[in-house]
CSV table of C-alpha atoms and ligand atoms in Angstrom, one decimal:
chain,number,residue,atom,x,y,z
A,286,MET,CA,-5.5,15.5,24.9
A,287,LYS,CA,-8.6,13.1,24.4
A,288,ARG,CA,-10.2,16.0,22.4
A,289,LEU,CA,-7.1,16.5,20.3
A,290,THR,CA,-7.0,12.6,19.8
A,291,PHE,CA,-10.9,12.9,18.8
A,292,ALA,CA,-10.2,15.7,16.4
A,293,LEU,CA,-7.2,13.7,14.7
A,294,GLY,CA,-9.4,10.9,14.5
A,295,LEU,CA,-12.3,12.9,12.7
A,296,LEU,CA,-9.7,14.3,10.5
A,297,SER,CA,-8.3,11.2,9.3
A,298,LEU,CA,-11.8,10.0,8.8
A,299,ALA,CA,-12.9,12.8,6.6
A,300,ALA,CA,-9.2,12.1,4.8
A,301,LEU,CA,-10.4,8.6,4.2
A,302,LEU,CA,-13.9,9.9,2.8
A,303,ALA,CA,-12.1,12.6,0.9
A,304,ALA,CA,-9.9,10.0,-0.5
A,305,CYS,CA,-12.8,7.5,-1.2
A,306,SER,CA,-14.7,9.9,-3.3
A,307,GLY,CA,-11.4,11.2,-5.5
A,308,ALA,CA,-11.0,9.0,-8.4
A,309,THR,CA,-7.5,8.8,-8.1
A,310,ALA,CA,-6.8,7.1,-4.7
A,311,ALA,CA,-7.0,3.3,-5.5
A,312,ASP,CA,-5.0,2.0,-2.9
A,313,VAL,CA,-6.9,3.0,0.1
A,314,THR,CA,-10.2,1.5,1.0
A,315,PRO,CA,-11.9,2.6,4.1
A,316,THR,CA,-14.1,-0.1,4.7
A,317,PRO,CA,-13.3,-4.0,4.1
A,318,ALA,CA,-16.5,-4.1,2.0
A,319,SER,CA,-14.8,-5.4,-1.1
A,320,SER,CA,-12.7,-8.6,-1.8
A,321,GLY,CA,-10.6,-8.2,1.3
A,322,GLY,CA,-7.3,-9.2,1.7
A,323,THR,CA,-5.2,-6.4,0.5
A,324,SER,CA,-6.8,-3.6,2.3
A,325,SER,CA,-4.9,-1.2,4.6
A,326,ALA,CA,-7.5,-0.6,6.8
A,327,ALA,CA,-8.4,-2.9,9.5
A,328,VAL,CA,-11.8,-3.0,11.7
A,329,ILE,CA,-12.3,-4.5,15.3
A,330,VAL,CA,-16.2,-4.3,16.4
A,331,ALA,CA,-17.4,-4.6,19.9
A,332,ARG,CA,-20.9,-5.7,20.9
A,333,ASP,CA,-22.5,-7.1,24.0
A,334,LEU,CA,-19.0,-6.9,25.9
A,335,ALA,CA,-17.1,-8.9,23.2
A,336,PHE,CA,-15.5,-8.8,20.2
A,337,THR,CA,-17.5,-9.7,17.3
A,338,ALA,CA,-14.2,-11.5,15.8
A,339,PRO,CA,-11.8,-13.3,17.8
A,340,GLU,CA,-9.2,-12.9,15.1
A,341,ILE,CA,-8.2,-10.0,12.4
A,342,THR,CA,-5.5,-10.5,9.8
A,343,VAL,CA,-3.5,-7.2,8.9
A,344,PRO,CA,-0.5,-7.0,6.4
A,345,ALA,CA,3.1,-7.4,7.7
A,346,GLY,CA,5.4,-4.5,7.8
A,347,THR,CA,3.1,-1.9,6.8
A,348,ALA,CA,1.5,0.7,9.4
A,349,PHE,CA,-1.9,0.8,9.1
A,350,GLU,CA,-5.1,2.6,10.6
A,351,LEU,CA,-7.4,0.5,13.1
A,352,THR,CA,-11.1,1.5,13.1
A,353,PHE,CA,-12.8,0.6,16.4
A,354,ASP,CA,-16.7,0.5,16.3
A,355,ASN,CA,-17.9,0.0,19.5
A,356,GLN,CA,-21.7,-0.8,19.6
A,357,ASP,CA,-22.1,-0.8,23.0
A,358,GLY,CA,-23.2,1.9,25.7
A,359,ALA,CA,-20.3,0.5,27.9
A,360,PRO,CA,-16.7,1.8,27.5
A,361,HIS,CA,-14.3,-0.1,25.4
A,362,ASN,CA,-10.8,0.2,23.5
A,363,VAL,CA,-8.5,-1.5,21.6
A,364,ALA,CA,-5.3,-2.3,23.3
A,365,ILE,CA,-2.8,-4.1,21.4
A,366,TYR,CA,0.0,-5.9,22.9
A,367,THR,CA,3.1,-8.2,22.0
A,368,ASP,CA,1.3,-11.1,23.7
A,369,SER,CA,-1.2,-11.8,26.4
A,370,SER,CA,0.8,-11.0,29.2
A,371,ALA,CA,0.1,-7.5,28.0
A,372,SER,CA,3.3,-6.3,29.7
A,373,THR,CA,4.6,-4.7,26.1
A,374,LYS,CA,2.2,-2.1,24.4
A,375,VAL,CA,1.9,-2.0,20.6
A,376,SER,CA,-0.9,0.4,20.2
A,377,VAL,CA,-3.5,1.6,22.9
A,378,GLY,CA,-6.6,3.0,21.6
A,379,GLU,CA,-8.7,5.6,23.7
A,380,ILE,CA,-11.3,4.6,26.1
A,381,PHE,CA,-15.0,5.7,25.0
A,382,SER,CA,-18.4,4.8,25.4
A,383,GLY,CA,-20.4,3.9,22.4
A,384,PRO,CA,-22.1,3.7,20.1
A,385,GLY,CA,-19.2,5.4,18.2
A,386,GLN,CA,-16.2,5.0,16.3
A,387,ARG,CA,-12.6,6.0,16.8
A,388,THR,CA,-9.5,5.4,14.4
A,389,GLN,CA,-5.9,4.6,16.0
A,390,SER,CA,-2.6,4.5,14.1
A,391,VAL,CA,-0.9,1.1,14.6
A,392,PRO,CA,2.6,1.0,13.7
A,393,ALA,CA,4.1,-1.8,11.3
A,394,LEU,CA,4.0,-5.0,12.9
A,395,ALA,CA,6.3,-7.8,12.0
A,396,ALA,CA,4.7,-11.1,10.8
A,397,GLY,CA,3.6,-12.9,13.7
A,398,THR,CA,0.7,-12.9,16.4
A,399,TYR,CA,-0.6,-10.3,18.5
A,400,PHE,CA,-2.8,-9.9,21.3
A,401,PHE,CA,-5.6,-7.4,22.0
A,402,ARG,CA,-7.8,-6.7,24.6
A,403,CYS,CA,-10.2,-3.9,26.2
A,404,ASP,CA,-8.5,-2.7,29.1
A,405,VAL,CA,-11.6,-1.9,30.9
A,406,HIS,CA,-12.9,-5.3,30.5
A,407,GLN,CA,-9.7,-7.6,30.4
A,408,ASN,CA,-12.0,-10.9,29.4
A,409,MET,CA,-12.6,-9.1,25.9
A,410,THR,CA,-9.7,-10.3,23.9
A,411,GLY,CA,-8.6,-11.3,20.5
A,412,THR,CA,-5.7,-11.9,18.3
A,413,ILE,CA,-4.1,-10.0,15.2
A,414,VAL,CA,-2.2,-11.6,12.9
A,415,ALA,CA,0.1,-9.8,10.9
A,416,ARG,CA,1.5,-11.8,7.7
B,732,CU,CU1,-14.7,-3.0,27.3
């Protein structure tokens, strides 16, 4: 199952790269390198046993691909829950040791504030704002 998830991640990454090199795909940007704000891709980075940004903003009402960049040798994941009680899952990513990246699909979120953490190191937390 993990192998399959990884393969799917590679496939979607390849699809993103293909879309990027094609001239017609103007609506999908695999990295937030340009102006930002309207990108449909989100990135979370872990480094030194912490998420580098305490808060990220995503579009409300639209499913999106979340890229998790684990820059540590330690295993991490991104687990999104409705709130900090971590009782209701939204999207739980694969736990893997870095350095490396995985992409996970996040369902459309209603406007609001969500909680994410690393399930391995539960002191690694952050906030996702959907608006
Ligand atoms: Cu961790």
